[in-house]
Coordinates of C-alpha atoms and ligand atoms in Angstrom, one line a residue:
M28 CA 3.4 -13.3 12.7
A29 CA 3.6 -17.0 11.6
D30 CA 1.9 -19.5 14.0
L31 CA 3.6 -19.6 17.2
F32 CA 3.8 -23.4 17.8
R33 CA 3.4 -25.0 14.4
N34 CA 7.1 -24.3 13.7
E35 CA 8.2 -25.6 16.9
I36 CA 6.3 -28.9 16.6
A37 CA 7.8 -29.4 13.0
D38 CA 11.3 -28.7 14.5
Q39 CA 10.8 -31.2 17.1
L40 CA 9.3 -33.9 14.8
S41 CA 11.9 -33.4 12.3
K42 CA 14.6 -34.4 14.8
V43 CA 12.9 -37.8 15.6
A44 CA 11.2 -38.5 12.1
D45 CA 14.1 -37.5 10.0
L46 CA 12.2 -35.3 7.6
P47 CA 12.7 -32.0 6.7
S48 CA 10.8 -29.5 9.1
A49 CA 9.0 -27.5 6.3
E50 CA 7.6 -30.5 4.9
L51 CA 6.2 -31.5 8.4
E52 CA 5.2 -28.2 9.1
A53 CA 2.9 -27.9 5.9
M54 CA 1.0 -31.5 7.2
I55 CA 0.3 -30.2 10.7
E56 CA -3.5 -29.4 11.1
V57 CA -5.6 -27.9 13.5
P58 CA -8.1 -30.6 14.9
P59 CA -11.8 -29.4 14.4
D60 CA -12.5 -30.9 17.9
P61 CA -10.3 -29.1 20.4
T62 CA -10.3 -32.1 22.7
M63 CA -8.3 -33.8 20.1
G64 CA -5.5 -31.4 20.7
D65 CA -4.4 -28.1 19.4
Y66 CA -2.7 -29.4 16.6
A67 CA -2.3 -32.6 14.9
L68 CA 0.0 -34.7 12.4
P69 CA -2.1 -37.2 10.3
C70 CA 0.3 -39.9 9.7
F71 CA -1.2 -41.4 6.5
P72 CA 1.1 -39.5 4.0
L73 CA 4.3 -40.9 5.8
A74 CA 3.2 -44.4 5.5
K75 CA 4.9 -44.8 2.1
T76 CA 8.3 -43.1 3.0
L77 CA 8.6 -44.7 6.4
R78 CA 7.3 -48.0 5.1
K79 CA 5.1 -48.6 8.2
A80 CA 1.4 -48.3 8.9
P81 CA 0.2 -44.8 10.1
N82 CA -0.8 -46.0 13.5
Q83 CA 2.5 -47.2 14.2
I84 CA 4.0 -44.5 12.9
A85 CA 1.8 -42.2 15.4
D86 CA 2.8 -44.3 18.1
D87 CA 6.7 -44.6 17.7
L88 CA 6.8 -40.7 17.1
A89 CA 4.7 -40.3 20.3
S90 CA 7.1 -42.3 22.4
K91 CA 10.1 -40.4 21.1
L92 CA 8.7 -37.0 22.0
E93 CA 8.6 -35.5 25.3
A94 CA 6.6 -32.9 26.9
T95 CA 8.3 -29.7 27.1
E96 CA 7.2 -26.4 29.2
R97 CA 5.3 -25.2 26.0
I98 CA 4.0 -28.3 24.3
S99 CA 2.2 -30.2 27.5
E100 CA 1.3 -33.4 26.0
V101 CA 2.1 -35.5 23.0
R102 CA -0.5 -38.2 22.3
A103 CA -1.0 -41.0 19.4
T104 CA -4.8 -41.6 18.7
G105 CA -5.0 -44.1 15.9
P106 CA -3.2 -42.6 12.7
Y107 CA -3.0 -39.2 14.3
L108 CA -0.3 -37.6 16.4
N109 CA -2.0 -35.0 18.7
F110 CA -0.3 -32.0 20.3
F111 CA -1.5 -30.0 23.4
V112 CA 0.1 -26.9 24.1
N113 CA 0.2 -25.0 27.5
A114 CA -2.8 -23.0 27.5
S115 CA -1.0 -20.0 29.7
V116 CA 1.8 -19.9 27.5
L117 CA -0.5 -19.8 24.4
V118 CA -2.7 -17.2 25.9
R119 CA 0.3 -15.2 26.8
E120 CA 2.2 -15.3 23.7
T121 CA -0.8 -14.8 21.5
M122 CA -2.1 -11.7 23.4
E123 CA 1.5 -10.2 23.4
A124 CA 1.7 -10.6 19.7
I125 CA -1.5 -8.9 19.1
L126 CA -0.6 -6.2 21.3
A127 CA 2.6 -5.5 19.8
S128 CA 1.4 -5.5 16.1
G129 CA -1.7 -3.6 17.1
R130 CA -3.9 -2.9 13.7
D131 CA -1.2 -4.7 11.5
F132 CA -1.7 -8.1 13.5
G133 CA -2.3 -10.7 10.9
S134 CA -0.4 -8.9 8.1
S135 CA 2.9 -10.0 6.9
T136 CA 5.7 -9.5 4.2
Y137 CA 5.1 -12.2 2.3
G138 CA 4.1 -10.8 -0.9
D139 CA 6.6 -8.0 -0.5
G140 CA 7.9 -7.2 -4.2
K141 CA 5.3 -9.0 -6.0
T142 CA 2.3 -7.8 -7.8
V143 CA -0.9 -9.3 -8.2
V144 CA -3.6 -8.0 -10.8
I145 CA -7.3 -8.9 -10.1
D146 CA -9.7 -8.6 -12.8
F147 CA -13.0 -8.4 -11.0
S148 CA -16.5 -6.9 -11.0
S149 CA -16.4 -6.1 -14.9
P150 CA -20.2 -5.5 -15.2
N151 CA -21.7 -4.8 -18.7
I152 CA -22.5 -1.3 -19.8
S153 CA -26.1 0.0 -20.7
K154 CA -27.8 -1.8 -18.1
P155 CA -28.0 -1.2 -14.2
F156 CA -25.8 -3.1 -11.9
T157 CA -27.6 -6.2 -11.4
I158 CA -27.0 -8.8 -8.4
G159 CA -25.3 -10.9 -10.9
H160 CA -22.1 -9.0 -10.5
L161 CA -22.4 -8.7 -6.8
R162 CA -20.5 -11.8 -6.0
T163 CA -17.4 -11.0 -8.4
T164 CA -17.2 -7.6 -7.0
A165 CA -17.5 -8.5 -3.2
I166 CA -15.0 -11.6 -3.8
G167 CA -12.4 -9.8 -6.0
N168 CA -12.4 -6.6 -3.8
S169 CA -11.9 -8.9 -0.4
L170 CA -9.3 -10.8 -2.3
G171 CA -7.4 -7.6 -3.1
R172 CA -7.5 -6.6 0.6
I173 CA -6.2 -10.1 1.7
Y174 CA -3.2 -9.6 -0.7
A175 CA -2.5 -6.2 0.4
A176 CA -2.4 -7.5 4.0
L177 CA 0.4 -10.0 2.9
G178 CA 2.1 -7.3 1.4
W179 CA 1.4 -7.8 -2.6
K180 CA 1.0 -4.6 -4.4
V181 CA -2.6 -5.1 -5.8
V182 CA -3.8 -3.8 -9.1
G183 CA -7.5 -4.0 -9.4
I184 CA -8.9 -4.1 -12.9
N185 CA -12.7 -3.3 -14.0
H186 CA -12.7 -4.9 -17.3
L187 CA -16.2 -3.7 -18.5
G188 CA -18.0 -5.4 -21.0
D189 CA -18.4 -2.6 -23.4
W190 CA -18.0 -4.1 -26.8
G191 CA -19.5 -6.7 -29.2
V192 CA -22.8 -7.6 -30.4
P193 CA -25.0 -6.5 -27.2
H194 CA -24.1 -3.0 -27.6
G195 CA -25.0 -3.0 -31.3
M196 CA -28.3 -4.4 -30.3
N197 CA -28.5 -1.1 -27.6
I198 CA -27.9 1.0 -30.6
A199 CA -30.6 -0.5 -32.7
A200 CA -33.1 -0.4 -30.0
Y201 CA -32.5 3.1 -29.2
K202 CA -32.8 4.1 -33.0
L203 CA -35.9 2.3 -33.1
W204 CA -37.8 3.1 -30.0
G205 CA -35.4 5.5 -27.8
D206 CA -36.6 8.7 -26.2
E207 CA -33.8 11.0 -25.5
A208 CA -35.5 12.9 -22.7
A209 CA -36.5 9.4 -20.9
L210 CA -32.9 8.3 -21.4
R211 CA -31.3 11.2 -19.8
K212 CA -33.7 10.9 -16.8
N213 CA -32.6 7.4 -15.9
P214 CA -30.1 6.3 -18.3
P215 CA -29.2 2.4 -17.5
Y216 CA -32.7 1.7 -16.4
E217 CA -33.9 3.0 -19.8
L218 CA -31.5 1.1 -21.7
F219 CA -32.3 -1.9 -20.1
N220 CA -35.9 -1.6 -20.9
L221 CA -35.1 -1.0 -24.4
Y222 CA -32.9 -4.2 -24.2
V223 CA -35.6 -6.3 -23.2
K224 CA -38.0 -4.9 -25.6
F225 CA -35.8 -5.4 -28.2
N226 CA -35.3 -9.2 -27.3
A227 CA -38.8 -9.7 -27.0
E228 CA -39.8 -8.2 -30.6
L229 CA -36.7 -10.3 -32.1
E230 CA -38.6 -13.4 -30.8
K231 CA -41.5 -12.4 -33.1
D232 CA -39.6 -11.2 -36.0
P233 CA -35.9 -12.4 -36.5
S234 CA -35.4 -10.1 -39.3
L235 CA -34.3 -7.4 -36.7
N236 CA -31.0 -9.4 -36.3
E237 CA -29.8 -7.4 -39.4
Q238 CA -30.2 -4.1 -37.5
V239 CA -28.0 -5.6 -34.9
R240 CA -25.5 -6.9 -37.3
S241 CA -25.4 -3.5 -39.2
W242 CA -24.9 -1.3 -35.9
T243 CA -22.2 -3.9 -34.3
R244 CA -20.3 -3.5 -37.7
K245 CA -20.8 0.2 -37.7
L246 CA -19.7 0.5 -34.3
E247 CA -16.3 -1.7 -35.0
K248 CA -15.5 0.3 -38.0
G249 CA -15.8 3.7 -36.2
D250 CA -19.0 5.1 -37.6
P251 CA -19.5 8.6 -36.0
E252 CA -23.1 8.0 -34.9
A253 CA -22.7 4.6 -33.5
R254 CA -19.4 5.6 -31.5
S255 CA -21.3 8.8 -30.2
L256 CA -24.4 6.8 -28.9
W257 CA -22.2 4.0 -27.7
S258 CA -19.9 6.4 -25.7
W259 CA -23.1 8.2 -24.3
F260 CA -24.5 5.0 -23.1
R261 CA -21.3 3.9 -21.7
E262 CA -20.5 7.3 -19.8
E263 CA -24.0 7.3 -18.3
T264 CA -23.7 3.7 -17.2
I265 CA -20.4 4.2 -15.6
K266 CA -21.7 6.9 -13.6
D267 CA -24.4 4.6 -12.3
F268 CA -21.8 1.8 -11.5
D269 CA -19.6 4.2 -9.6
R270 CA -22.6 5.2 -7.3
M271 CA -22.7 1.6 -6.4
Y272 CA -18.9 1.3 -5.8
E273 CA -18.9 4.3 -3.8
R274 CA -21.7 2.8 -1.8
M275 CA -19.7 -0.4 -1.3
D276 CA -16.2 1.4 -0.8
I277 CA -14.8 -0.5 -3.8
S278 CA -12.3 1.2 -6.1
F279 CA -10.0 0.0 -8.9
S280 CA -6.5 0.8 -10.4
E281 CA -7.9 0.8 -13.9
T282 CA -11.5 0.8 -15.5
I283 CA -11.0 0.4 -19.4
G284 CA -13.0 -2.3 -20.6
E285 CA -13.2 -4.7 -23.6
S286 CA -13.4 -1.8 -26.1
F287 CA -10.0 -0.6 -25.4
F288 CA -8.4 -4.1 -26.8
H289 CA -10.6 -4.5 -30.0
D290 CA -8.1 -3.1 -32.3
K291 CA -5.1 -5.0 -30.6
V292 CA -6.8 -8.1 -31.7
D293 CA -5.2 -7.8 -35.2
D294 CA -1.8 -8.0 -34.0
L295 CA -2.7 -11.0 -31.8
V296 CA -3.8 -12.8 -34.8
D297 CA -1.1 -12.1 -36.8
E298 CA 1.3 -13.3 -34.0
L299 CA -0.7 -16.3 -33.5
E300 CA -0.5 -17.1 -37.3
R301 CA 3.3 -16.7 -37.4
K302 CA 3.3 -19.2 -34.5
R303 CA 1.0 -21.4 -36.6
L304 CA -1.5 -21.6 -34.0
A305 CA -4.4 -19.5 -35.4
V306 CA -6.1 -20.9 -38.5
E307 CA -9.3 -20.3 -40.5
S308 CA -12.1 -22.4 -39.7
E309 CA -15.8 -21.8 -40.8
G310 CA -15.2 -18.3 -41.6
A311 CA -13.5 -17.3 -38.3
L312 CA -9.9 -17.2 -36.9
V313 CA -9.5 -19.5 -34.3
V314 CA -6.8 -21.8 -32.3
K315 CA -7.9 -25.2 -32.3
L316 CA -7.7 -27.1 -29.0
D317 CA -8.9 -30.4 -29.7
E318 CA -5.9 -32.1 -28.8
F319 CA -6.8 -30.8 -25.2
D320 CA -10.3 -31.9 -25.3
M321 CA -11.6 -28.3 -25.9
P322 CA -13.5 -26.6 -28.5
P323 CA -11.5 -24.0 -30.5
C324 CA -10.7 -20.6 -28.9
I325 CA -12.4 -18.0 -31.4
L326 CA -10.2 -14.9 -31.7
Q327 CA -11.9 -13.1 -34.6
T328 CA -14.9 -13.4 -37.0
G329 CA -14.0 -13.6 -40.9
H330 CA -15.3 -10.0 -41.0
G331 CA -12.3 -9.0 -38.6
T332 CA -14.6 -8.5 -35.9
S333 CA -13.1 -9.1 -32.4
L334 CA -14.4 -11.8 -30.1
Y335 CA -14.5 -12.0 -26.3
H336 CA -11.5 -14.6 -26.3
G337 CA -9.6 -12.4 -28.7
R338 CA -9.9 -9.2 -26.5
D339 CA -9.0 -11.2 -23.3
L340 CA -6.0 -12.7 -24.8
A341 CA -4.9 -8.8 -26.1
A342 CA -5.6 -7.7 -22.5
A343 CA -3.7 -10.4 -20.6
K344 CA -0.5 -9.5 -23.0
Y345 CA -1.1 -5.8 -22.2
R346 CA -1.3 -6.4 -18.5
K347 CA 1.9 -8.3 -18.2
E348 CA 3.7 -5.6 -20.2
K349 CA 2.3 -2.7 -18.1
Y350 CA 2.2 -4.4 -14.7
S351 CA 4.7 -7.3 -15.1
F352 CA 2.5 -9.2 -12.7
D353 CA 3.5 -12.2 -10.6
R354 CA 0.0 -13.6 -10.6
M355 CA -3.2 -12.6 -12.3
I356 CA -6.9 -13.5 -10.8
Y357 CA -10.1 -13.5 -12.5
T358 CA -13.0 -14.0 -10.5
T359 CA -16.4 -14.8 -12.5
D360 CA -19.1 -17.3 -12.2
A361 CA -18.2 -20.9 -13.0
G362 CA -20.0 -20.8 -16.1
Q363 CA -17.0 -19.1 -17.7
S364 CA -14.6 -21.7 -16.5
L365 CA -14.0 -23.4 -19.9
H366 CA -13.4 -19.8 -21.4
F367 CA -10.6 -19.3 -19.2
K368 CA -9.2 -22.6 -19.5
Q369 CA -9.2 -22.2 -23.3
F370 CA -7.6 -18.8 -23.5
F371 CA -4.8 -19.7 -20.7
K372 CA -4.0 -22.8 -22.8
V373 CA -3.6 -20.5 -25.9
L374 CA -1.0 -18.3 -23.9
E375 CA 0.8 -21.6 -22.9
L376 CA 1.1 -22.7 -26.6
A377 CA 2.2 -19.4 -27.9
G378 CA 5.0 -19.5 -25.3
Y379 CA 4.0 -17.4 -22.6
K380 CA 5.4 -18.9 -19.6
W381 CA 3.5 -16.6 -17.4
S382 CA 0.1 -18.3 -18.4
E383 CA 1.1 -20.5 -15.3
D384 CA 0.4 -17.4 -13.1
C385 CA -3.1 -16.6 -14.3
V386 CA -5.7 -18.0 -12.2
H387 CA -9.7 -18.3 -12.9
V388 CA -11.4 -18.1 -9.7
P389 CA -14.7 -19.3 -10.2
F390 CA -17.8 -18.8 -7.8
G391 CA -21.4 -20.3 -7.8
V392 CA -24.1 -18.7 -9.6
I393 CA -27.1 -16.8 -8.0
T394 CA -30.3 -18.9 -8.9
F395 CA -33.8 -17.9 -8.0
K396 CA -36.7 -19.9 -7.0
K397 CA -38.0 -19.5 -10.6
G398 CA -34.7 -20.5 -12.3
R399 CA -31.6 -18.4 -13.8
M400 CA -31.4 -14.8 -14.2
S401 CA -31.7 -13.6 -17.6
T402 CA -31.0 -10.2 -18.5
R403 CA -32.5 -10.7 -22.1
K404 CA -35.8 -11.5 -20.5
G405 CA -35.8 -8.7 -18.0
N406 CA -35.5 -11.3 -15.1
V407 CA -32.9 -9.7 -13.0
I408 CA -32.5 -8.1 -9.5
F409 CA -30.9 -4.7 -9.4
L410 CA -28.1 -4.3 -6.8
E411 CA -29.3 -0.9 -6.1
D412 CA -32.8 -2.4 -4.9
V413 CA -30.9 -5.1 -2.8
L414 CA -28.8 -2.2 -1.0
D415 CA -31.7 0.0 -0.9
R416 CA -34.0 -2.6 1.0
A417 CA -31.1 -3.7 3.4
V418 CA -30.7 -0.2 4.4
E419 CA -34.3 0.6 5.0
L420 CA -34.6 -2.7 7.3
T421 CA -31.7 -1.4 9.2
R422 CA -33.4 1.9 9.6
Q423 CA -36.5 0.2 10.8
I424 CA -34.5 -1.7 13.4
I425 CA -32.7 1.3 14.4
E426 CA -36.2 3.2 14.9
K427 CA -37.3 0.6 17.0
K428 CA -34.5 -0.4 19.1
N429 CA -32.5 2.8 19.4
P430 CA -34.2 5.8 18.2
D431 CA -31.9 8.4 19.9
L432 CA -28.9 7.1 18.0
P433 CA -27.0 9.9 16.6
N434 CA -26.1 9.8 12.9
K435 CA -28.7 7.3 12.1
E436 CA -28.8 7.6 8.4
Q437 CA -25.3 7.0 8.1
I438 CA -25.2 4.1 10.2
A439 CA -28.2 2.6 8.6
E440 CA -26.4 3.0 5.3
D441 CA -23.2 1.2 6.5
V442 CA -24.8 -1.5 8.2
G443 CA -27.2 -2.4 5.7
V444 CA -24.7 -2.2 2.6
G445 CA -22.3 -4.3 5.2
A446 CA -25.0 -7.0 5.4
V447 CA -25.3 -7.6 1.9
I448 CA -21.4 -7.8 1.3
Y449 CA -20.9 -10.2 4.4
A450 CA -23.9 -12.4 3.3
D451 CA -22.2 -12.9 0.0
L452 CA -18.6 -13.5 1.3
D453 CA -19.8 -15.7 4.2
S454 CA -20.7 -18.4 1.8
K455 CA -18.0 -20.8 0.3
R456 CA -17.0 -19.2 -2.9
T457 CA -18.0 -22.3 -5.1
R458 CA -21.4 -22.9 -3.6
D459 CA -24.3 -21.9 -6.0
V460 CA -26.6 -19.4 -4.1
M461 CA -30.1 -19.2 -4.2
F462 CA -31.3 -15.6 -4.1
D463 CA -33.7 -15.4 -1.1
W464 CA -34.8 -11.8 0.1
D465 CA -35.2 -13.0 3.7
E466 CA -31.8 -14.6 3.8
M467 CA -29.9 -11.7 2.4
L468 CA -31.6 -9.4 4.9
N469 CA -31.3 -11.6 7.9
F470 CA -29.7 -9.7 10.7
N471 CA -29.5 -12.6 13.4
G472 CA -26.6 -14.9 14.0
E473 CA -23.3 -14.6 12.3
T474 CA -24.1 -11.7 10.0
G475 CA -22.8 -8.4 8.9
P476 CA -24.9 -6.3 11.4
Y477 CA -23.9 -8.7 14.4
I478 CA -20.3 -8.5 13.6
Q479 CA -20.4 -4.6 13.2
Y480 CA -22.4 -4.4 16.6
T481 CA -19.7 -6.4 18.3
H482 CA -17.1 -4.5 16.7
A483 CA -18.9 -1.2 18.1
R484 CA -19.0 -2.6 21.4
Y485 CA -15.4 -3.2 21.7
C486 CA -14.7 0.2 20.3
S487 CA -16.8 1.5 23.2
V488 CA -14.7 -0.5 25.8
L489 CA -11.6 1.0 24.3
R490 CA -12.7 4.5 24.4
K491 CA -13.8 4.0 28.1
Y492 CA -10.5 2.8 28.8
G493 CA -8.7 5.5 26.7
E494 CA -5.0 5.9 27.4
K495 CA -4.9 3.0 29.9
V496 CA -4.8 0.6 26.8
P497 CA -2.8 -1.5 26.6
V498 CA -2.7 -2.0 30.4
P499 CA 0.8 -2.5 31.7
D500 CA 1.3 -5.7 33.7
L501 CA -1.5 -7.6 32.3
D502 CA -2.3 -10.9 34.2
Y503 CA -3.0 -13.3 31.2
A504 CA -3.2 -16.3 33.7
L505 CA -6.7 -14.6 34.3
L506 CA -7.9 -15.9 31.0
R507 CA -8.6 -19.4 31.9
E508 CA -11.9 -20.3 31.0
P509 CA -12.4 -22.7 28.0
E510 CA -14.2 -19.9 26.3
A511 CA -11.6 -17.3 26.5
I512 CA -8.9 -19.8 25.6
A513 CA -10.9 -20.6 22.5
V514 CA -11.3 -17.0 21.6
V515 CA -7.4 -16.5 22.1
K516 CA -6.9 -19.6 20.1
C517 CA -9.3 -18.4 17.4
L518 CA -7.4 -14.9 17.3
G519 CA -4.0 -16.8 17.1
Q520 CA -5.0 -18.4 13.9
F521 CA -5.8 -15.3 12.2
P522 CA -2.5 -14.8 10.7
D523 CA -2.5 -18.2 9.2
R524 CA -6.2 -17.7 7.9
I525 CA -5.3 -14.8 5.8
H526 CA -2.8 -16.8 4.3
S527 CA -4.9 -19.7 3.5
A528 CA -7.6 -17.3 2.2
A529 CA -5.0 -15.9 -0.1
E530 CA -3.9 -19.1 -1.3
A531 CA -7.3 -20.8 -1.6
Y532 CA -8.8 -17.7 -2.9
E533 CA -11.5 -18.1 -0.5
P534 CA -12.4 -14.9 1.3
S535 CA -14.9 -17.0 3.6
L536 CA -11.9 -18.3 5.4
V537 CA -11.4 -15.3 7.1
Ligands
LIG16 N1 -18.2 -8.7 -18.6 C1 -18.0 -10.2 -18.3 C2 -19.4 -10.8 -17.7 O1 -20.3 -9.9 -17.3 C3 -17.2 -10.6 -17.1 C4 -15.5 -10.1 -17.6 C5 -14.7 -11.0 -16.8 N2 -13.2 -10.5 -17.1 C6 -12.4 -11.0 -18.2 N3 -11.5 -10.7 -18.6 N4 -13.3 -11.8 -19.2 O2 -19.7 -12.0 -17.9

């Protein structure tokens, strides 16, 4: 359902302003303060075309438009033209639309026939899931649901970080100090401890780097021992990730990871050499981007070892072939913005027109009171701990307030995990978030638990009325308090919100 009044206002305006209705419709806003009207047309952008001052334009248009049964008043306020809609019409039409579409209210067919690929979560193997990958997971998954509501076919891809130097380091660390029994008991945590220990030792003894290089190379070349350790670490970590995804109710269409692409980088390099884009520079194969004020995009080392950029380029081409997407979204923290700019540019230079359909959706980083998170130093927070603490806190609240609740364990799990995800999605995507236990576990005000509580209460109202919902012959005129009208207006904006959230890649709008 499109906005009920916007269209109509644009049509009326179009007749008196002599501009296309669609253009006007896109300019119409909802004023932040409802006493200013239900809709407003800011006249600044029209000043140039109409060669008049914005205030003058607003006055002229106001004098030419007449109130109707549905739009009860049109008023110029400075450079704005404000519209007041007839509240009883608004209430009735919005409520009827909601009742007619039921659970589908807000969804649309805008994306029918289109495919969006979303590369999200994408944690790195051989360590537990840290809070560092919570945002990409929550935002990417939410965008998937938003696009699906708009009719798009959604392909969610978990592009695991399972290749390259850190994995050579994991093997080196395991060979030096690994204990098979300990690792079998608690795989990703044990691997993480080894990784931190290796980095600490490396500071004292830089010659350890030789072992990292050697294992990384062996891994690349398919050495059986390197491959078998790597695939063991990988499988064990994936099991651990899956437990987290299950708790958060998140799934993917495809989980393949970077390793799948390492042997596809050779072909890519050939292609980019043929197109006179890839050149040798300081012992590596790169695409120079000086012209575009960017450092080179490095595809491969001189030894033929594939690099992050190279693997991402190969993955993008593979996905275009496999899914023939109309849009591809990557969600990572803003620290990787340059990486994406560089590789989208290389796709463009290579003649792939669809590079225009690739979007990086960056988000702010999670910082700590003591600075940035660092896996190497072991200064991280595990997602599992965050979820467990949230669930435990919920359990305590239930014991205090509602000890006879049936199914307490499940409710504590659902509400606790929901609290963490909601807290993440609620803040504007690009804002950096300072990790704070109290804030993450704050259950008052506009929080996940509060919303789940409200939802549960409404469900109970619906259960009570059972068959009688929707009640025939509803008298919408009874909804006339300003609060009731404000709620209905807010509900009426829901379809537009989903749309804007998709276009701005901003779940917090919903
Ligand atoms: N594994 C990477 C990281 O943890 C994120 C990968 C994002 N996706 C991509 N196609 N580069 O930083």
